[in-house]
Coordinates of C-alpha atoms in Angstrom, one line a residue:
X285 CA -14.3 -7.7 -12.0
X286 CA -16.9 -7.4 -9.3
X287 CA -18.3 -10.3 -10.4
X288 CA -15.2 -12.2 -9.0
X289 CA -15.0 -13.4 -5.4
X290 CA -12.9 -10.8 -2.9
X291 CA -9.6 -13.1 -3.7
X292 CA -9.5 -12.3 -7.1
X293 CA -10.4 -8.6 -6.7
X294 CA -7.4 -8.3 -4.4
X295 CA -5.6 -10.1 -6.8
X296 CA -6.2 -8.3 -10.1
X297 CA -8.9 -5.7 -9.0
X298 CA -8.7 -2.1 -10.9
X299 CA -6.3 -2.9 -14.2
X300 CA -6.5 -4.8 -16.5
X301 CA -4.1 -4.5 -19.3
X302 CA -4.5 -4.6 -22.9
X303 CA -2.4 -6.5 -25.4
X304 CA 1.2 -6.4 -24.9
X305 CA 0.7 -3.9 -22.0
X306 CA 2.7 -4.2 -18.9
X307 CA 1.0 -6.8 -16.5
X308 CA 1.8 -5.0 -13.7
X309 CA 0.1 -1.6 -13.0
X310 CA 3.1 1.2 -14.7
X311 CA 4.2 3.8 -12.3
X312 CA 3.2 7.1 -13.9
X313 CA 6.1 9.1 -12.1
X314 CA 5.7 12.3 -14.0
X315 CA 4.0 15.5 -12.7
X316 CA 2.6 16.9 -15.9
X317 CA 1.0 15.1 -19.0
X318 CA 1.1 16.6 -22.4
X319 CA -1.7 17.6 -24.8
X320 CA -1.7 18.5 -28.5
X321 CA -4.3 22.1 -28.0
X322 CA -5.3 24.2 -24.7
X323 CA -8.7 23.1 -26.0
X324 CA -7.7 19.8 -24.7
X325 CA -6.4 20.6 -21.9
X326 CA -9.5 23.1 -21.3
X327 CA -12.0 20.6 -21.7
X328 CA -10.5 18.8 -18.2
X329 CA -10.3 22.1 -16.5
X330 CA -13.8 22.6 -17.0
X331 CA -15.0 18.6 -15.7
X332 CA -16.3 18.1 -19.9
X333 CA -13.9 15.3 -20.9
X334 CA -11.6 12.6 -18.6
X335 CA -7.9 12.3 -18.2
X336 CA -5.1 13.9 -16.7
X337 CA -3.2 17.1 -16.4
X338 CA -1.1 17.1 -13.3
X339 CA -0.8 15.0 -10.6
X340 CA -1.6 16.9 -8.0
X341 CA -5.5 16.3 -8.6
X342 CA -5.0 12.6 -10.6
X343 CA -2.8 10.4 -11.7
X344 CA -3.3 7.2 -13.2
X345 CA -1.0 4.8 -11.2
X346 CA -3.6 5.9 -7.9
X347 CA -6.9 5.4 -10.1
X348 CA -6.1 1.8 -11.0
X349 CA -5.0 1.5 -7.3
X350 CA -8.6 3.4 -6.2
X351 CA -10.6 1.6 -8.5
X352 CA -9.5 -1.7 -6.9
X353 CA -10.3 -0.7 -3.3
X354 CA -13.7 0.7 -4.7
X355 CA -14.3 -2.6 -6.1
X356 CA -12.8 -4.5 -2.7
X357 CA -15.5 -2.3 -0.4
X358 CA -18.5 -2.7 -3.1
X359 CA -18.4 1.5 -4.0
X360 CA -19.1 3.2 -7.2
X361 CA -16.1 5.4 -7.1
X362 CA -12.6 6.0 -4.9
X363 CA -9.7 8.4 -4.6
X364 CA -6.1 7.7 -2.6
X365 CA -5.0 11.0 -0.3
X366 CA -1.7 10.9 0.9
X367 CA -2.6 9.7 4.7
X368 CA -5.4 8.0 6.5
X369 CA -5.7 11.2 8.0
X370 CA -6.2 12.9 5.2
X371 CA -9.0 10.7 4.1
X372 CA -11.0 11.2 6.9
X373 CA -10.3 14.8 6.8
X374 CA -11.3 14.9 3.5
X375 CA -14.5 12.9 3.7
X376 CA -15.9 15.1 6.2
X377 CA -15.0 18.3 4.9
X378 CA -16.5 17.3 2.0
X379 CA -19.7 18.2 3.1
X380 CA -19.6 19.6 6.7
X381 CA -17.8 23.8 7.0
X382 CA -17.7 26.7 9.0
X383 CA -21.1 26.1 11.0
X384 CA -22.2 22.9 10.5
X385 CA -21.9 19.8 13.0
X386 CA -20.9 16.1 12.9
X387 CA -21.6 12.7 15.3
X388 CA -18.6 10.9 15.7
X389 CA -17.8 7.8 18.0
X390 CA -16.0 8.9 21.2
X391 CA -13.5 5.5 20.5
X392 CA -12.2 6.9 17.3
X393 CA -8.6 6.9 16.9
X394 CA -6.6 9.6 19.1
X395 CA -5.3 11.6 16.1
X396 CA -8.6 11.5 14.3
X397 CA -10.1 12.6 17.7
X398 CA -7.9 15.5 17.8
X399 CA -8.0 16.1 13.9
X400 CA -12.3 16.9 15.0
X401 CA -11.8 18.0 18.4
X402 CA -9.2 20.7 18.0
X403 CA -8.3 21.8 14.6
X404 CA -11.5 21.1 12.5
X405 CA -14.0 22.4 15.5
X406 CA -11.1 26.0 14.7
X407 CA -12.9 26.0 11.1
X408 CA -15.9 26.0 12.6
X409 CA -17.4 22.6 12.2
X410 CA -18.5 21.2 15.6
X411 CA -18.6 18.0 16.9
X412 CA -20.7 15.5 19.2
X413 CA -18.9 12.5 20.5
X414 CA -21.1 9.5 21.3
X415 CA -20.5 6.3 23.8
X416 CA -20.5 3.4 20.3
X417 CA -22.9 2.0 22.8
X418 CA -25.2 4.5 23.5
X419 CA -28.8 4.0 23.4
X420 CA -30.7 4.8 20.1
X421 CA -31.8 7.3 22.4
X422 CA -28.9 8.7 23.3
X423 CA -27.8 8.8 19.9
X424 CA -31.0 10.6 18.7
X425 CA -30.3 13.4 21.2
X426 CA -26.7 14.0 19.6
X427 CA -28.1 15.3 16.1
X428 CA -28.5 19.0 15.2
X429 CA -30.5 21.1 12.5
X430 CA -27.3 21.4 11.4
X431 CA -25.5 17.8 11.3
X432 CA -23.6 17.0 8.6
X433 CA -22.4 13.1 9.1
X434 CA -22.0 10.4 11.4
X435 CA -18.7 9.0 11.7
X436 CA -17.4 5.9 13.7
X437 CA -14.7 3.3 13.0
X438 CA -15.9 -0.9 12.5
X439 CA -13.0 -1.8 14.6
X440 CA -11.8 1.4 16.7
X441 CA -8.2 1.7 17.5
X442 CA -6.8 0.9 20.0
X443 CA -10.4 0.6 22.2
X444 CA -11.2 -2.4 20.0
X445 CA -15.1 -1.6 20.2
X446 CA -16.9 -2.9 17.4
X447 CA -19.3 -0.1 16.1
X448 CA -22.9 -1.5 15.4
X449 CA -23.1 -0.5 11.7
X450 CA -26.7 -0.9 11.2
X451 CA -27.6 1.3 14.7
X452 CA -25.7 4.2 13.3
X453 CA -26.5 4.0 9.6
X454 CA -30.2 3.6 10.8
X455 CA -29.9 7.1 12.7
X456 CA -27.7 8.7 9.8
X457 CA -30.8 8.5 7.6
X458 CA -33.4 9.2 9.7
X459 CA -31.8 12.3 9.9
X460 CA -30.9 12.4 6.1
X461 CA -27.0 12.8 6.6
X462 CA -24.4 10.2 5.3
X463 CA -22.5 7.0 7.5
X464 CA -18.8 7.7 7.3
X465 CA -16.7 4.9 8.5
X466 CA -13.2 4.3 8.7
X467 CA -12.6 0.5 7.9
X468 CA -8.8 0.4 8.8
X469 CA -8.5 -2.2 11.1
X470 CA -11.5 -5.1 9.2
X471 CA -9.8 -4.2 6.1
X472 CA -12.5 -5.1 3.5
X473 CA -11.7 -8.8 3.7
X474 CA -13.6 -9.0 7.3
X475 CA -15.8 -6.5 7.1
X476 CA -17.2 -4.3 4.0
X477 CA -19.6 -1.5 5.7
X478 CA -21.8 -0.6 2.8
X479 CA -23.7 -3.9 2.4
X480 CA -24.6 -2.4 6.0
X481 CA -25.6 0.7 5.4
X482 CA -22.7 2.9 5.4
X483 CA -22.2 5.1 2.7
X484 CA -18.7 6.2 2.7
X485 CA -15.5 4.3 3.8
X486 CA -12.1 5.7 4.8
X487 CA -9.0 3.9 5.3
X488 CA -5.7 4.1 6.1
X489 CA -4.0 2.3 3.5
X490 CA -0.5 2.7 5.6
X491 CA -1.9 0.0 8.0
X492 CA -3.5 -3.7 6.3
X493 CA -3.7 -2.8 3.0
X494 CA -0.1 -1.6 2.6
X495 CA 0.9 -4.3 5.3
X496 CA 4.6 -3.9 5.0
X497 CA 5.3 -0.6 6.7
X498 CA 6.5 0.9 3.4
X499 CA 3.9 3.6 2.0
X500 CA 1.8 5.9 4.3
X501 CA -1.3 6.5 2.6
X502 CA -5.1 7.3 2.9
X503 CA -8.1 6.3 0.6
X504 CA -11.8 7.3 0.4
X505 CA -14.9 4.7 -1.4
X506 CA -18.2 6.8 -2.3
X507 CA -21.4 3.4 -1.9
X508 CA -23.2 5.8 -4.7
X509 CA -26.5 5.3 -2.4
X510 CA -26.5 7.8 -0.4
X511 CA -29.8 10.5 -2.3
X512 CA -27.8 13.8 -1.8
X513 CA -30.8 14.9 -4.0
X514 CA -33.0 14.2 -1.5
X515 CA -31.3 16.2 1.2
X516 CA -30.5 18.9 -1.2
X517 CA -30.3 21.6 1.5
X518 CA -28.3 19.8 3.5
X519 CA -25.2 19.3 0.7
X520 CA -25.4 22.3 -1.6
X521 CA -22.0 21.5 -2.3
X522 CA -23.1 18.1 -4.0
X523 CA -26.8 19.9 -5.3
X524 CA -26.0 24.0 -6.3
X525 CA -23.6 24.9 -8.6
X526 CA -19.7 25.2 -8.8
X527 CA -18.7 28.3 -9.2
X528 CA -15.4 27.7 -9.4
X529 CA -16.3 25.0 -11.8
X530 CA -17.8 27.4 -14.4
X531 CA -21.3 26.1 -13.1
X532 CA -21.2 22.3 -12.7
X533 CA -23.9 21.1 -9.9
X534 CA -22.0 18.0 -9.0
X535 CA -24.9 15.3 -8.3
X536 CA -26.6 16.3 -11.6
X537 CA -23.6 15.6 -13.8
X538 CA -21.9 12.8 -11.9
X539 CA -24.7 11.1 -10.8
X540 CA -25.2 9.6 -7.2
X541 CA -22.7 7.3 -7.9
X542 CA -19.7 9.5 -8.7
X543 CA -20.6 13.0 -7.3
X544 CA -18.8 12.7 -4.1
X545 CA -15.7 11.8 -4.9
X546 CA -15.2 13.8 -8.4
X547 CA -16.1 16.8 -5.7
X548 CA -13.5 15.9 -3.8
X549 CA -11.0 15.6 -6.2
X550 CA -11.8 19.0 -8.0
X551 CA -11.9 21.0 -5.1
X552 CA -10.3 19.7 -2.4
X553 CA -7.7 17.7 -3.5
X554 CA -7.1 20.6 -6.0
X555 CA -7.1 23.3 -3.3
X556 CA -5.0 21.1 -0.6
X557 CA -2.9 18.8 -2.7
X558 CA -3.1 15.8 -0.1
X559 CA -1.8 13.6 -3.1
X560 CA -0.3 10.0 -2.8
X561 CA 2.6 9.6 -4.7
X562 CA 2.1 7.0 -7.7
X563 CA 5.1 5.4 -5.8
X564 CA 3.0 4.7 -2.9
X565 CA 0.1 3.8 -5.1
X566 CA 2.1 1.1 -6.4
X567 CA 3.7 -0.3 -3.3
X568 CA -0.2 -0.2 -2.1
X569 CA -0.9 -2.5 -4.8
X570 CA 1.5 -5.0 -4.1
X571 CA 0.1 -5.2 -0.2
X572 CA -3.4 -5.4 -1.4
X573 CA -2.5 -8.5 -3.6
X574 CA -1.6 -10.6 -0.9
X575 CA -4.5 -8.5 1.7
X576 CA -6.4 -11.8 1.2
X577 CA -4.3 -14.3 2.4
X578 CA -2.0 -11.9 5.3
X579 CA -5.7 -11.2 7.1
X580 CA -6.5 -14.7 8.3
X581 CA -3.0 -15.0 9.8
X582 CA -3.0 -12.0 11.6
X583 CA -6.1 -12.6 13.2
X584 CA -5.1 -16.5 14.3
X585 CA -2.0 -14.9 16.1
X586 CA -4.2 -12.3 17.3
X587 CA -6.8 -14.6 18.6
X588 CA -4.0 -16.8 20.2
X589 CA -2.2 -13.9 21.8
X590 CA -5.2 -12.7 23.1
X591 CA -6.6 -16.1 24.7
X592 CA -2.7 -16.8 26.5
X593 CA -3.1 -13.1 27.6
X594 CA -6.5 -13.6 29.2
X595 CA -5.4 -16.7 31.5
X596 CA -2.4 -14.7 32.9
X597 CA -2.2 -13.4 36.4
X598 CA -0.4 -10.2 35.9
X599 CA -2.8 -9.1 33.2
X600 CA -6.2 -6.9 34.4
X601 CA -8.0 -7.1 31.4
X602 CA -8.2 -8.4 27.4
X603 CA -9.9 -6.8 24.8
X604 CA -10.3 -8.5 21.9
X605 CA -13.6 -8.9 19.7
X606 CA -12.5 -12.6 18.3
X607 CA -12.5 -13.5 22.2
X608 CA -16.1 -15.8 22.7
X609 CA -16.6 -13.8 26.1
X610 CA -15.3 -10.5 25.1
X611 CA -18.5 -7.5 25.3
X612 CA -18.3 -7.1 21.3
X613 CA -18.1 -10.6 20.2
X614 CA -21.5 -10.9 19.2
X615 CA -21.4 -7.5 17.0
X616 CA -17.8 -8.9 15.5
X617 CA -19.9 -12.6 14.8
X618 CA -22.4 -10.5 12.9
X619 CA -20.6 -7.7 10.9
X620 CA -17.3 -10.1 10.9
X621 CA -17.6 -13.6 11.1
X622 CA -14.7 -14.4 9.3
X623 CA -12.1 -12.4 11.8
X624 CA -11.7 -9.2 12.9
X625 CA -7.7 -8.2 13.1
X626 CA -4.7 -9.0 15.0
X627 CA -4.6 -6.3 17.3
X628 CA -4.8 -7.0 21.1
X629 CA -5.1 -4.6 24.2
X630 CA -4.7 -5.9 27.5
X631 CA -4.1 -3.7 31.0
X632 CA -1.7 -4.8 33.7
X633 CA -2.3 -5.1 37.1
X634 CA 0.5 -3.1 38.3
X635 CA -1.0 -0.1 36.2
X636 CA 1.4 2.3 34.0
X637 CA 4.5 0.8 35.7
X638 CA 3.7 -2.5 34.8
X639 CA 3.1 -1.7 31.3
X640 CA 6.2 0.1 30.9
X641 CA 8.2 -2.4 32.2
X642 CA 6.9 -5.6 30.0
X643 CA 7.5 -3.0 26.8
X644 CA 10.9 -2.6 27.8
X645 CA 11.9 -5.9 28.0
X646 CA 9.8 -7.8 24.3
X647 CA 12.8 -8.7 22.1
X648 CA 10.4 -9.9 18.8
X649 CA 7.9 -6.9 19.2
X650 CA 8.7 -3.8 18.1
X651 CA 8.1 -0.6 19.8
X652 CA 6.6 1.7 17.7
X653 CA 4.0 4.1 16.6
X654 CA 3.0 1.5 13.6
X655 CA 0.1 -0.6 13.4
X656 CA -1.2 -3.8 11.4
X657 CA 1.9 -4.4 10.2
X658 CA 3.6 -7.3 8.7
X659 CA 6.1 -7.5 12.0
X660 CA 5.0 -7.3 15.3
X661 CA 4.6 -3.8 17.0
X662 CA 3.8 -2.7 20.4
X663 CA 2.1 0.5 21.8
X664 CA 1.4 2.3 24.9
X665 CA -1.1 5.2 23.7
X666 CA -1.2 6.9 27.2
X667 CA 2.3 7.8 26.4
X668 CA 2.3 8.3 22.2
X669 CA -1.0 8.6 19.8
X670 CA -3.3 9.8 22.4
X671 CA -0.9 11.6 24.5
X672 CA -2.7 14.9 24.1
X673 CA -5.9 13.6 25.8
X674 CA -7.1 14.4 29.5
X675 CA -7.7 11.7 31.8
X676 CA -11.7 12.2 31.1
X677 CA -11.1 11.7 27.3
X678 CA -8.5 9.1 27.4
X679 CA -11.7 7.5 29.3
X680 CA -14.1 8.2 26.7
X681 CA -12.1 6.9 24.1
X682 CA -11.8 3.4 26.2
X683 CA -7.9 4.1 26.9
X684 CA -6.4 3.2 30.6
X685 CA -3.1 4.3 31.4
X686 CA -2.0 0.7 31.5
X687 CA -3.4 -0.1 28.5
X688 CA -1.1 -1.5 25.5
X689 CA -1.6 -2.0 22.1
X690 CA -0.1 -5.2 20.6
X691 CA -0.1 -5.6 16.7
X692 CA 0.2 -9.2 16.1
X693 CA 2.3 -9.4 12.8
X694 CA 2.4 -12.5 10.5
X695 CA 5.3 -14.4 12.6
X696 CA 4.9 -18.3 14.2
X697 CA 2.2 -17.1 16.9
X698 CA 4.3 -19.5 19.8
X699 CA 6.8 -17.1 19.2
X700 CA 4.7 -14.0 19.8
X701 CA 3.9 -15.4 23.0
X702 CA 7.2 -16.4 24.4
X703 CA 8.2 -13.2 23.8
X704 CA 5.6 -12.1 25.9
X705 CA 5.8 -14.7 28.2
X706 CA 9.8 -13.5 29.1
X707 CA 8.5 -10.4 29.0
X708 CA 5.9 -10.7 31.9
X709 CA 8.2 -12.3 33.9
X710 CA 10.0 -9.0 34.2
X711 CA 6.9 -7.6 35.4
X712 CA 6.6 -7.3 39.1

C-alpha cells in the first residue's frame, strides 16, 4: 500500500481483508483474548512471538488504524494513545527521565506547554523553550550534555508559525538526539515531516484526522531513521537491556525501524494504560477515509476567511500562513504547498473587549474548546487553552489577549463570513 498515492492510503491504508472477511476494519471490543497454553500466552509476555493478550497494551482494531497513519506519514511503525496529549507525552518520555533535558518550540500548544513546563519538568526532565525563529545560533546555545529531543509543531496552534523542519532536524542531529513533531494541524496530506528530516510524528487524531468531533484520540509514527545505535549512551532505554523484559535490548531485536514504538508499547503503554478504545480507533478510521478530500476545503475557507479578515478595519492583525504576505508563507510554500489548514487568528483593535464581544454575537461558529473540526468553532485562548500562562508566556507562545482562534469547518465559506461580518458590526 505505500506504493499507492496519499488518496488511496487514506482510503484503504492499514487492512486489507482476506476472502470473505469483513471490508470494513471489525471492532475488536473485548478486553482479553484467549489462548489454548500459558506457553502461548508466555511467549507474548516475554516480546518472542506477536499477538494480543489484553487491550490495554494492543488491540487489533487500533493496529490496523496505526498502521494506516504510519503508512499516511511515511514511518516504519505507529501506536494510537488515548489523547494527543498523551502522544506527545509519550514520545518524549520515551526517551527523556528524571535528569535529562529537551528543546521545544516556545509556540507549542498551551496544554503541551504546560504538560513540559509544569508537570513533566516535576519528574525531573527540564526544558528549553526556543523563539521557532531563532537563529541557528540561538538554537545551538539551547542544547545540553544532557538533551534528549527537539520538539516543535509544523503548524503551531493557535500562533500559526510554521516551524522550519529542516533548521531543527539539522540541529537535532548534530547533536545526535531525535526531531519530534507534532503534525496536528498539516495533517499528513499537507505536510509529512519525515521526508524532512523529522524522525518522530505526533498527532492529535481528535482534531483532522477524526474531523467530526466524535473520538478524542492521540497517535505516535516512529521514521525508523533515527541511529539510536549510534547515540547509544544517549538512549540506553532503546540500546541496554530490559529488565523488566527478561533482557530484551530493544534496538537489537526490533531493529531501527520498530524499536521505538514496541518500547513504548511494552513499557509505557503497559505501565500507564493511555489506551484508545477500538471504538475510537474505528470512528478514527472513518475520518481518515475522507482526510483527503475534507483538507482542501478547509483550507479554501480558511484562506477566504483569512483574506476578508485582513481588509477589515476593526481587525489589528491576520495570521495565516496560506496569506501571500503573511511572515511564514514562504516556509508554508516550501514544507506545504498544497495548503496548510483552516485555522485563522486575527486581533481586534479594540483589544480583549473587542474580541469578546464579536464571540458573543457569531450565530454559525461555535464557541468551543474544539479545533479542525468538521463545523466551525471559535476560540479565545487568553481566556480557555492557555489560560494558565503569564502575560510573558502568553507572549512567547505568539498569543495576544485579543487574539482569536477561528476553525474554519467544511460549510459554504460566504457563509463563514457573513457570519463574521454581522458579527463585527457588533463590535465597537
Amino acid at each position: 500500500m505505500s506504493d499507492y498515492r496519499i488518496e488511496t492510503q487514506c482510503v484503504q491504508g492499514g487492512y486489507t481483508p482476506g476472502n470473505g472477511e469483513p471490508r470494513q476494519i471489525p471492532i475488536y471490543q473485548s478486553t482479553t483474548f484467549k489462548y489454548a497454553t500459558s506457553e502461548d500466552m508466555g511467549k507474548l509476555f516475554d516480546l518472542e512471538a506477536s499477538g494480543y493478550f489484553y487491550t490495554r497494551l494492543q488491540n487489533p482494531t487500533n493496529d490496523y488504524v496505526a498502521a494506516k497513519i504510519a503508512q499516511l506519514e511515511g514511518g516504519t511503525a505507529a501506536m494510537l494513545t488515548s489523547s494527543g496529549q498523551a502522544a506527545n507525552f509519550y514520545a518524549i518520555f520515551n526517551i527523556a527521565g528524571c535528569g535529562d533535558h529537551v528543546v521545544a518550540s516556545s509556540t507549542i500548544y498551551g496544554g503541551t506547554y504546560n504538560l513540559f513546563h509544569v508537570t513533566m519538568r516535576k519528574m525531573g526532565i527540564d526544558f528549553t523553550f526556543v523563539d521557532p525563529d531563532c537563529s541557528r545560533e540561538e538554537l545551538e546555545a539551547a542544547f545540553r550534555p544532557n538533551t534528549k529531543a527537539v520538539f516543535g509543531e509544523t503548524i503551531a496552534n493557535p500562533a500559526l508559525t510554521v516551524l522550519d523542519i529542516e533548521k531543527f532536524a539539522r540541529a537535532a542531529h548534530a547533536h545526535g538526539v531525535p526531531l519530534i513533531m507534532d503534525n496536528t494541524f498539516a495533517t499528513p496530506v499537507n505536510c509529512r515531516p519525515i521526508e524532512w528530516g523529522c524522525d518522530i510524528v505526533t498527532h492529535s487524531t481528535t482534531k483532522y484526522m477524526d474531523g467530526h468531533g466524535a473520538a478524542v484520540g492521540g497517535a505516535i509514527v516512529d521514521s525508523g531513521r533515527f541511529d539510536w545505535w549510534a547515540h547509544a549512551d544517549k538512549f540506553p532505554g532503546l540500546t541496554t537491556p530490559d529488565d523488566s523484559y527478561h533482557g530484551i535490548t530493544y534496538a537489537e531485536k526490533f531493529g531501527l525501524g520498530g524499536a521505538f514504538i514496541t518500547k513504548c508499547t511494552a513499557q509505557l503503554m503497559r505501565d500507564f494504560g493511555s489506551i484508545q478504545s477500538p471504538q475510537n480507533a474505528f470512528l478514527l478510521n472513518l475520518g481518515l477515509e475522507s482526510l483527503h478530500v475534507r483538507m482542501p476545503r478547509h483550507c479554501e475557507n480558511g484562506l477566504a476567511v483569512a483574506r476578508y479578515l485582513k481588509g477589515h478595519p476593526k481587525i489589528s492583525f491576520v495570521t495565516y500562513p496560506g496569506l501571500e504576505d503573511d511572515r511564514y508563507y514562504a516556509l508554508a510554500q516550501k514544507y506545504m504547498p498544497g495548503g496548510t489548514c483552516g485555522v485563522v487568528s486575527f486581533g481586534f483593535r479594540g483589544g480583549r473587549a473587542a474580541a469578546e464581544t464579536f464571540m458573543k454575537h457569531l450565530k454559525l461558529a461555535a464557541i468551543e474548546t474544539h479545533v479542525a473540526d468538521a463545523r466551525t468553532c471559535c476560540l479565545h485562548p487568553a481566556s480557555a487553552t492557555h489560560r494558565q500562562m503569564n502575560d510573558a508566556e502568553l507572549a512567547a507562545a505568539g498569543i495576544t489577549p485579543d487574539l482569536v482562534r477561528l476553525s474554519c469547518g467544511l460549510e459554504n465559506k460566504q457563509d463563514l463570513i457573513d457570519d463574521i461580518a454581522q458579527a463585527l458590526e457588533a463590535v465597537d
